[in-house]
Amino acid sequence: MCKLIYSMTVSLDGYISGPQGEGDWTIPDEELHRFHNDQVRELGGHLLGRRLYEVMSYWETAEERNPAGPQYALEFARIWKDLPKIVYSNTLTRVEGKTRLSSEDPVAEVPRLKEQPGEPLGVGGATLAATLMRHDLIDEYRLFVSPVVLGGGKHFFTGLEQSIGLALLETRTFGTGVVYLALRASMTAAYAHVRTIAGTTRHSSGMMKDLGAAPDTLHTGLSQRPGSANLGEMPKSIVTVDIT
């Protein structure tokens, strides 16, 4: 059985895009870009909604259109093109590359996908992720918290009706000030001894209490370029993680 990972870049106040869909603040530098490359390379597939698919379609032809671009960006383009993808949409009529268009209810299809052996699956886009969250289908959350406050926009966590217990797995701070948080969904979460190695903090075993809050949170800079479309509306909720 494979796990499902929700990963995006988020502002300090929990938004993945600004009030007008602004996303230029999420664009990664080389260090962070290479980290994204490594994470996406480990996936066995990726699930997207229509809006995020249209934004990410940039990477399907990025290498051909800009062969002189930075090597780390061209590397991501190759990784993304080679990655099997499923787009959930009732309005799209065609998709390109290694992408399958699905009009099926993701709540029905995703559990079947997760039952198959293989590498982890990624999911992107707050609306699709929110649907899967409400049915406890997301196993891991990866937030790239950017040092910017937007004051409004589209939340990483949206439309939740109950709290999510989370166990902190790993943290890392990048040179730009972006803080990476990896958390496992768990009703009873664990923390314990904390080790810091080369800027990376890992937490293992121990107990963490669910504080029962709601969520407000994130987005990946590789999916937001200057001038890209608004990915949705803002949500009302908040997730809290206690590691005392």
PDB file of N, CA and C in Angstrom, residues 168-218:
ATOM      1  N   LEU A 168       5.066  15.373  13.904  1.00  0.00           N
ATOM      2  CA  LEU A 168       6.155  16.037  13.196  1.00  0.00           C
ATOM      3  C   LEU A 168       7.264  15.042  12.881  1.00  0.00           C
ATOM      4  N   LEU A 169       7.573  14.894  11.592  1.00  0.00           N
ATOM      5  CA  LEU A 169       8.586  13.941  11.146  1.00  0.00           C
ATOM      6  C   LEU A 169       9.934  14.596  10.895  1.00  0.00           C
ATOM      7  N   GLU A 170       9.897  15.787  10.309  1.00  0.00           N
ATOM      8  CA  GLU A 170      11.159  16.411   9.902  1.00  0.00           C
ATOM      9  C   GLU A 170      10.974  17.901   9.689  1.00  0.00           C
ATOM     10  N   THR A 171      11.996  18.679   9.991  1.00  0.00           N
ATOM     11  CA  THR A 171      12.005  20.097   9.642  1.00  0.00           C
ATOM     12  C   THR A 171      13.348  20.448   9.019  1.00  0.00           C
ATOM     13  N   ARG A 172      13.329  21.482   8.203  1.00  0.00           N
ATOM     14  CA  ARG A 172      14.576  21.955   7.605  1.00  0.00           C
ATOM     15  C   ARG A 172      14.408  23.425   7.243  1.00  0.00           C
ATOM     16  N   THR A 173      15.434  24.213   7.485  1.00  0.00           N
ATOM     17  CA  THR A 173      15.400  25.629   7.133  1.00  0.00           C
ATOM     18  C   THR A 173      16.339  25.876   5.959  1.00  0.00           C
ATOM     19  N   PHE A 174      15.834  26.559   4.927  1.00  0.00           N
ATOM     20  CA  PHE A 174      16.624  26.857   3.735  1.00  0.00           C
ATOM     21  C   PHE A 174      17.212  28.265   3.817  1.00  0.00           C
ATOM     22  N   GLY A 175      18.162  28.532   2.957  1.00  0.00           N
ATOM     23  CA  GLY A 175      18.861  29.803   2.994  1.00  0.00           C
ATOM     24  C   GLY A 175      17.970  31.008   2.796  1.00  0.00           C
ATOM     25  N   THR A 176      16.865  30.856   2.082  1.00  0.00           N
ATOM     26  CA  THR A 176      15.941  31.962   1.836  1.00  0.00           C
ATOM     27  C   THR A 176      15.018  32.223   3.022  1.00  0.00           C
ATOM     28  N   GLY A 177      15.096  31.365   4.052  1.00  0.00           N
ATOM     29  CA  GLY A 177      14.212  31.510   5.202  1.00  0.00           C
ATOM     30  C   GLY A 177      12.992  30.618   5.133  1.00  0.00           C
ATOM     31  N   VAL A 178      12.804  29.903   4.037  1.00  0.00           N
ATOM     32  CA  VAL A 178      11.699  28.945   3.934  1.00  0.00           C
ATOM     33  C   VAL A 178      11.944  27.809   4.918  1.00  0.00           C
ATOM     34  N   VAL A 179      10.893  27.438   5.656  1.00  0.00           N
ATOM     35  CA  VAL A 179      10.990  26.345   6.612  1.00  0.00           C
ATOM     36  C   VAL A 179      10.132  25.176   6.126  1.00  0.00           C
ATOM     37  N   TYR A 180      10.766  24.031   5.989  1.00  0.00           N
ATOM     38  CA  TYR A 180      10.090  22.815   5.539  1.00  0.00           C
ATOM     39  C   TYR A 180       9.602  22.023   6.751  1.00  0.00           C
ATOM     40  N   LEU A 181       8.326  21.624   6.718  1.00  0.00           N
ATOM     41  CA  LEU A 181       7.742  20.799   7.765  1.00  0.00           C
ATOM     42  C   LEU A 181       7.137  19.551   7.129  1.00  0.00           C
ATOM     43  N   ALA A 182       7.533  18.384   7.593  1.00  0.00           N
ATOM     44  CA  ALA A 182       6.932  17.127   7.154  1.00  0.00           C
ATOM     45  C   ALA A 182       6.190  16.556   8.352  1.00  0.00           C
ATOM     46  N   LEU A 183       4.903  16.264   8.161  1.00  0.00           N
ATOM     47  CA  LEU A 183       4.075  15.776   9.262  1.00  0.00           C
ATOM     48  C   LEU A 183       3.257  14.571   8.826  1.00  0.00           C
ATOM     49  N   ARG A 184       3.145  13.603   9.699  1.00  0.00           N
ATOM     50  CA  ARG A 184       2.349  12.410   9.434  1.00  0.00           C
ATOM     51  C   ARG A 184       0.977  12.571  10.056  1.00  0.00           C
ATOM     52  N   ALA A 185      -0.071  12.241   9.305  1.00  0.00           N
ATOM     53  CA  ALA A 185      -1.426  12.263   9.851  1.00  0.00           C
ATOM     54  C   ALA A 185      -1.560  11.129  10.855  1.00  0.00           C
ATOM     55  N   SER A 186      -2.012  11.482  12.064  1.00  0.00           N
ATOM     56  CA  SER A 186      -2.111  10.482  13.118  1.00  0.00           C
ATOM     57  C   SER A 186      -3.020  10.990  14.210  1.00  0.00           C
ATOM     58  N   MET A 187      -3.951  10.160  14.660  1.00  0.00           N
ATOM     59  CA  MET A 187      -4.830  10.563  15.746  1.00  0.00           C
ATOM     60  C   MET A 187      -4.020  10.750  17.022  1.00  0.00           C
ATOM     61  N   THR A 188      -3.085   9.836  17.252  1.00  0.00           N
ATOM     62  CA  THR A 188      -2.132  10.033  18.345  1.00  0.00           C
ATOM     63  C   THR A 188      -0.782  10.155  17.690  1.00  0.00           C
ATOM     64  N   ALA A 189      -0.148  11.298  17.822  1.00  0.00           N
ATOM     65  CA  ALA A 189       1.095  11.482  17.141  1.00  0.00           C
ATOM     66  C   ALA A 189       2.247  11.424  18.101  1.00  0.00           C
ATOM     67  N   ALA A 190       3.396  11.162  17.508  1.00  0.00           N
ATOM     68  CA  ALA A 190       4.533  10.991  18.385  1.00  0.00           C
ATOM     69  C   ALA A 190       5.619  12.000  18.138  1.00  0.00           C
ATOM     70  N   TYR A 191       6.317  12.324  19.167  1.00  0.00           N
ATOM     71  CA  TYR A 191       7.533  13.114  19.064  1.00  0.00           C
ATOM     72  C   TYR A 191       8.455  12.504  20.088  1.00  0.00           C
ATOM     73  N   ALA A 192       9.650  12.827  20.109  1.00  0.00           N
ATOM     74  CA  ALA A 192      10.491  12.387  21.208  1.00  0.00           C
ATOM     75  C   ALA A 192      11.792  13.077  21.122  1.00  0.00           C
ATOM     76  N   HIS A 193      12.817  12.255  21.002  1.00  0.00           N
ATOM     77  CA  HIS A 193      14.146  12.838  20.927  1.00  0.00           C
ATOM     78  C   HIS A 193      14.237  13.639  19.632  1.00  0.00           C
ATOM     79  N   VAL A 194      14.797  14.834  19.698  1.00  0.00           N
ATOM     80  CA  VAL A 194      14.934  15.679  18.523  1.00  0.00           C
ATOM     81  C   VAL A 194      16.404  15.802  18.180  1.00  0.00           C
ATOM     82  N   ARG A 195      16.734  15.423  16.950  1.00  0.00           N
ATOM     83  CA  ARG A 195      18.115  15.520  16.497  1.00  0.00           C
ATOM     84  C   ARG A 195      18.206  16.574  15.410  1.00  0.00           C
ATOM     85  N   THR A 196      19.197  17.404  15.460  1.00  0.00           N
ATOM     86  CA  THR A 196      19.419  18.386  14.407  1.00  0.00           C
ATOM     87  C   THR A 196      20.717  18.043  13.690  1.00  0.00           C
ATOM     88  N   ILE A 197      20.594  17.778  12.382  1.00  0.00           N
ATOM     89  CA  ILE A 197      21.756  17.398  11.590  1.00  0.00           C
ATOM     90  C   ILE A 197      21.783  18.266  10.344  1.00  0.00           C
ATOM     91  N   ALA A 198      22.813  19.064  10.212  1.00  0.00           N
ATOM     92  CA  ALA A 198      22.994  19.910   9.016  1.00  0.00           C
ATOM     93  C   ALA A 198      21.724  20.668   8.670  1.00  0.00           C
ATOM     94  N   GLY A 199      21.122  21.287   9.666  1.00  0.00           N
ATOM     95  CA  GLY A 199      19.938  22.098   9.410  1.00  0.00           C
ATOM     96  C   GLY A 199      18.655  21.313   9.367  1.00  0.00           C
ATOM     97  N   THR A 200      18.702  20.001   9.561  1.00  0.00           N
ATOM     98  CA  THR A 200      17.501  19.178   9.501  1.00  0.00           C
ATOM     99  C   THR A 200      17.174  18.649  10.888  1.00  0.00           C
ATOM    100  N   THR A 201      15.925  18.788  11.313  1.00  0.00           N
ATOM    101  CA  THR A 201      15.493  18.287  12.614  1.00  0.00           C
ATOM    102  C   THR A 201      14.534  17.137  12.406  1.00  0.00           C
ATOM    103  N   ARG A 202      14.772  16.017  13.075  1.00  0.00           N
ATOM    104  CA  ARG A 202      13.888  14.866  12.963  1.00  0.00           C
ATOM    105  C   ARG A 202      13.301  14.547  14.326  1.00  0.00           C
ATOM    106  N   HIS A 203      12.044  14.118  14.316  1.00  0.00           N
ATOM    107  CA  HIS A 203      11.372  13.765  15.549  1.00  0.00           C
ATOM    108  C   HIS A 203      10.950  12.300  15.454  1.00  0.00           C
ATOM    109  N   SER A 204      11.182  11.524  16.514  1.00  0.00           N
ATOM    110  CA  SER A 204      10.766  10.136  16.466  1.00  0.00           C
ATOM    111  C   SER A 204      10.302   9.666  17.822  1.00  0.00           C
ATOM    112  N   SER A 205       9.315   8.790  17.847  1.00  0.00           N
ATOM    113  CA  SER A 205       8.678   8.196  19.006  1.00  0.00           C
ATOM    114  C   SER A 205       8.371   9.163  20.128  1.00  0.00           C
ATOM    115  N   GLY A 206       7.303   8.904  20.881  1.00  0.00           N
ATOM    116  CA  GLY A 206       6.842   9.779  21.935  1.00  0.00           C
ATOM    117  C   GLY A 206       5.397  10.125  21.691  1.00  0.00           C
ATOM    118  N   MET A 207       4.802  10.955  22.513  1.00  0.00           N
ATOM    119  CA  MET A 207       3.399  11.269  22.338  1.00  0.00           C
ATOM    120  C   MET A 207       3.188  12.733  22.012  1.00  0.00           C
ATOM    121  N   MET A 208       2.208  13.002  21.152  1.00  0.00           N
ATOM    122  CA  MET A 208       1.833  14.364  20.823  1.00  0.00           C
ATOM    123  C   MET A 208       0.333  14.456  20.886  1.00  0.00           C
ATOM    124  N   LYS A 209      -0.191  15.446  21.566  1.00  0.00           N
ATOM    125  CA  LYS A 209      -1.631  15.575  21.727  1.00  0.00           C
ATOM    126  C   LYS A 209      -2.238  16.344  20.564  1.00  0.00           C
ATOM    127  N   ASP A 210      -3.420  15.878  20.144  1.00  0.00           N
ATOM    128  CA  ASP A 210      -4.184  16.601  19.133  1.00  0.00           C
ATOM    129  C   ASP A 210      -4.944  17.712  19.852  1.00  0.00           C
ATOM    130  N   LEU A 211      -4.730  18.960  19.451  1.00  0.00           N
ATOM    131  CA  LEU A 211      -5.398  20.060  20.123  1.00  0.00           C
ATOM    132  C   LEU A 211      -6.772  20.340  19.542  1.00  0.00           C
ATOM    133  N   GLY A 212      -7.149  19.593  18.505  1.00  0.00           N
ATOM    134  CA  GLY A 212      -8.485  19.703  17.956  1.00  0.00           C
ATOM    135  C   GLY A 212      -8.818  21.027  17.306  1.00  0.00           C
ATOM    136  N   ALA A 213      -7.920  21.573  16.537  1.00  0.00           N
ATOM    137  CA  ALA A 213      -8.238  22.831  15.865  1.00  0.00           C
ATOM    138  C   ALA A 213      -8.591  22.592  14.420  1.00  0.00           C
ATOM    139  N   ALA A 214      -8.694  23.654  13.648  1.00  0.00           N
ATOM    140  CA  ALA A 214      -8.987  23.518  12.238  1.00  0.00           C
ATOM    141  C   ALA A 214      -7.815  24.030  11.455  1.00  0.00           C
ATOM    142  N   PRO A 215      -7.775  23.970  10.078  1.00  0.00           N
ATOM    143  CA  PRO A 215      -6.599  24.385   9.349  1.00  0.00           C
ATOM    144  C   PRO A 215      -6.657  25.661   8.536  1.00  0.00           C
ATOM    145  N   ASP A 216      -5.538  26.164   8.183  1.00  0.00           N
ATOM    146  CA  ASP A 216      -5.335  27.351   7.398  1.00  0.00           C
ATOM    147  C   ASP A 216      -4.008  27.256   6.689  1.00  0.00           C
ATOM    148  N   THR A 217      -3.663  26.671   5.652  1.00  0.00           N
ATOM    149  CA  THR A 217      -2.222  26.687   5.334  1.00  0.00           C
ATOM    150  C   THR A 217      -1.652  26.578   3.938  1.00  0.00           C
ATOM    151  N   LEU A 218      -1.084  25.998   2.812  1.00  0.00           N
ATOM    152  CA  LEU A 218       0.060  26.110   1.844  1.00  0.00           C
ATOM    153  C   LEU A 218       0.076  25.888   0.288  1.00  0.00           C
TER     154      LEU A 218
END
